[in-house]
């Protein structure tokens, strides 16, 4: 872990259930999980470990450690009109992954340039990862609790290490948020993933060519007045950057 660049983390991610879906079709109806975690879901896990608007998490790779299994369960999702009804969801069960990610400065928040101290953000991210994350970890939905701990990516035996290539169809990748693009529009990205020897290498968001406009959306405004400086946080946590 100490040999990693000062903007990268590697971690083991696991849980009893997971539900990775396309959020554009998430409203109503019965749901069936993708077989693989989405970029957006893993980015959310990274943000639960540690995040500030100063930087953007970029998910590089995920390694599938356990054989993919599904389990169907009855759930009671809330309805817009109030109350809830019984729906059948198909979850992934007993999941485990290794994840590699790194962060880049968010160039659309110029007010936070003084907060761009990579060593301190890296030290805090490592500390939060060792503690299991700053916030609760979810695997695609709040119904699926997840857990994280530091690991060395590619270490240990995975269930698909010898399976060459497994191709998948069009799959949700993530959202282009105004905070990260500088545009006041929200887009959803899609891509065609291929699992190679159990490892999925994600396309970078800017390389995804399939996009769908969702709605107009304003960027949030961040600055020194509403974001605690990384130096202050590092001092409070007693970490050295």
XYZ file of C-alpha atoms in Angstrom:
241
model
C 0.000 0.000 0.000
C 2.841 2.374 0.779
C 4.220 1.992 -2.788
C 1.024 3.363 -4.339
C 1.033 6.841 -5.903
C -0.213 9.443 -3.440
C -3.642 9.539 -5.044
C -4.481 5.806 -5.265
C -6.192 3.287 -3.022
C -6.813 -0.453 -3.293
C -9.422 -2.183 -1.203
C -11.416 -5.356 -0.693
C -15.188 -4.864 -0.921
C -17.714 -7.474 0.151
C -21.252 -8.036 1.386
C -24.131 -10.518 1.629
C -26.147 -8.903 -1.169
C -25.705 -6.354 -3.960
C -28.083 -4.699 -6.418
C -26.337 -2.893 -9.276
C -28.894 -1.422 -11.662
C -29.455 1.314 -14.196
C -30.894 4.198 -12.094
C -32.812 5.502 -15.126
C -35.054 2.419 -14.921
C -35.022 2.206 -11.136
C -38.446 3.751 -10.517
C -41.084 1.111 -9.982
C -41.236 -2.460 -11.208
C -39.174 -5.469 -10.349
C -35.413 -5.186 -10.531
C -32.624 -7.518 -11.523
C -29.005 -6.722 -10.701
C -26.268 -6.471 -13.294
C -23.725 -9.250 -12.823
C -20.969 -6.648 -12.406
C -20.763 -3.540 -10.225
C -21.250 -0.267 -12.059
C -18.638 2.463 -12.161
C -21.052 4.805 -10.382
C -21.682 2.312 -7.549
C -17.937 1.847 -6.954
C -17.351 5.585 -7.158
C -20.018 5.916 -4.460
C -18.133 3.414 -2.303
C -14.922 5.459 -2.747
C -16.813 8.613 -1.727
C -18.132 6.821 1.363
C -14.564 5.964 2.308
C -13.412 9.584 1.928
C -14.405 12.475 -0.309
C -14.227 16.224 -0.597
C -15.346 18.421 -3.524
C -11.657 19.232 -4.025
C -11.191 15.998 -5.976
C -12.973 13.411 -8.131
C -12.633 9.668 -7.626
C -11.755 7.706 -10.780
C -12.380 3.947 -10.579
C -9.684 2.096 -12.525
C -10.437 -1.606 -12.109
C -12.546 -4.101 -10.189
C -11.632 -7.760 -9.764
C -14.414 -10.295 -9.164
C -13.229 -12.621 -6.399
C -16.237 -14.908 -5.896
C -18.399 -16.766 -8.403
C -21.402 -14.659 -9.460
C -24.609 -15.881 -7.812
C -28.103 -14.435 -7.724
C -30.924 -14.681 -5.224
C -34.508 -13.524 -5.615
C -36.258 -11.937 -2.649
C -39.486 -10.133 -1.963
C -39.061 -6.479 -0.921
C -41.392 -3.596 -0.098
C -40.128 -0.438 -1.882
C -41.742 2.930 -1.121
C -44.103 4.321 -3.754
C -44.372 7.964 -4.820
C -48.041 8.012 -3.848
C -47.210 6.721 -0.376
C -47.168 3.286 1.204
C -45.451 0.305 -0.362
C -46.222 -2.890 -2.216
C -44.490 -6.201 -2.570
C -41.918 -6.408 -5.401
C -39.554 -9.178 -6.421
C -35.891 -8.158 -6.724
C -33.036 -10.337 -7.973
C -29.889 -9.556 -5.976
C -26.324 -10.738 -6.298
C -25.484 -12.815 -3.231
C -22.246 -13.304 -1.308
C -20.170 -10.847 -3.351
C -16.520 -9.955 -2.986
C -14.353 -7.647 -5.099
C -10.979 -5.972 -5.188
C -11.086 -2.346 -6.320
C -8.386 0.034 -7.525
C -9.137 3.776 -7.744
C -7.389 7.132 -7.697
C -8.413 10.750 -7.287
C -7.869 13.785 -9.524
C -8.301 17.444 -8.647
C -11.671 18.868 -9.579
C -10.706 21.769 -11.853
C -14.260 23.130 -11.756
C -13.904 24.275 -8.132
C -11.215 26.927 -8.422
C -12.064 28.228 -4.944
C -10.577 25.041 -3.490
C -7.134 25.254 -5.103
C -5.486 25.803 -1.733
C -7.018 22.518 -0.575
C -5.181 20.535 -3.266
C -2.544 18.901 -1.064
C -2.290 15.338 -2.364
C -0.239 13.878 0.504
C -2.769 14.911 3.145
C -5.819 13.740 1.169
C -4.031 10.445 0.524
C -3.161 10.004 4.198
C -6.752 10.702 5.275
C -8.150 8.329 2.605
C -5.859 5.550 3.864
C -6.870 6.210 7.472
C -10.574 6.169 6.600
C -10.135 2.966 4.580
C -8.449 1.269 7.535
C -11.481 2.279 9.631
C -13.937 0.784 7.138
C -14.965 4.097 5.573
C -16.144 7.460 6.841
C -19.772 6.702 5.964
C -21.806 3.512 5.603
C -20.883 1.427 2.553
C -23.667 0.304 0.220
C -23.543 -2.125 -2.693
C -25.773 -0.437 -5.249
C -28.636 0.308 -2.842
C -29.141 1.091 0.826
C -30.707 -2.346 1.291
C -27.285 -3.934 0.678
C -24.682 -3.187 3.345
C -21.060 -3.483 2.250
C -17.690 -3.550 3.976
C -14.190 -2.446 2.963
C -10.657 -3.029 4.089
C -7.228 -2.318 2.514
C -5.818 -4.982 0.201
C -3.244 -5.444 -2.543
C -4.981 -5.570 -5.912
C -4.474 -8.879 -7.806
C -3.301 -10.672 -4.685
C -5.034 -13.977 -3.888
C -7.078 -16.284 -6.121
C -10.210 -15.074 -7.859
C -13.078 -17.210 -9.217
C -12.615 -15.959 -12.807
C -8.816 -15.794 -13.043
C -8.753 -18.415 -15.850
C -11.943 -17.494 -17.678
C -10.366 -15.385 -20.434
C -12.995 -12.949 -21.732
C -16.679 -12.596 -20.832
C -18.477 -9.888 -22.795
C -21.563 -8.034 -21.587
C -24.135 -5.931 -23.362
C -24.811 -2.220 -23.024
C -24.524 -1.334 -19.342
C -24.920 1.783 -17.227
C -21.520 3.321 -16.457
C -22.219 6.493 -14.446
C -23.451 10.081 -14.421
C -21.815 13.254 -15.737
C -22.538 15.633 -12.858
C -22.310 19.403 -13.440
C -19.787 19.674 -10.569
C -17.393 17.514 -12.558
C -18.048 18.656 -16.120
C -18.750 22.388 -15.778
C -21.972 21.964 -17.795
C -25.403 22.606 -16.249
C -26.739 19.370 -17.654
C -26.939 15.868 -16.185
C -26.086 12.993 -18.545
C -26.064 9.230 -18.002
C -23.173 7.260 -19.568
C -23.276 3.722 -20.944
C -20.634 1.289 -22.195
C -19.959 -2.318 -23.237
C -17.852 -3.988 -20.484
C -15.676 -7.085 -20.939
C -14.466 -9.112 -17.977
C -10.918 -10.348 -18.711
C -9.538 -13.024 -16.396
C -11.844 -11.774 -13.691
C -10.775 -8.125 -14.005
C -12.962 -5.350 -15.371
C -11.035 -2.289 -16.545
C -13.366 0.703 -16.659
C -13.440 3.183 -19.500
C -12.659 6.674 -18.291
C -15.852 8.780 -18.141
C -14.613 11.120 -20.889
C -14.034 8.110 -23.186
C -17.603 6.785 -22.977
C -19.353 7.563 -26.264
C -22.912 6.509 -25.315
C -24.768 9.216 -23.368
C -28.378 10.083 -22.562
C -29.501 13.543 -21.449
C -31.374 13.301 -18.127
C -32.221 16.884 -17.099
C -30.864 20.370 -16.520
C -28.998 20.641 -13.242
C -27.018 23.376 -11.492
C -23.537 22.795 -10.108
C -23.122 23.100 -6.348
C -20.899 25.927 -5.134
C -18.052 25.032 -2.804
C -15.436 27.233 -1.202
C -13.479 27.846 1.969
C -16.680 29.011 3.717
C -18.440 25.616 3.451
C -15.542 23.136 3.110
C -13.166 22.361 5.961
C -9.541 22.573 4.831
C -7.630 19.331 4.458
C -4.892 20.707 6.713
C -7.411 21.153 9.533
C -8.854 17.677 8.975
C -5.406 16.085 8.923
C -4.544 17.850 12.160
C -7.771 16.670 13.814
C -7.164 13.090 12.669
C -3.449 13.291 13.531
C -2.351 12.002 10.126
C 0.849 13.070 8.407
C 0.718 13.923 4.690
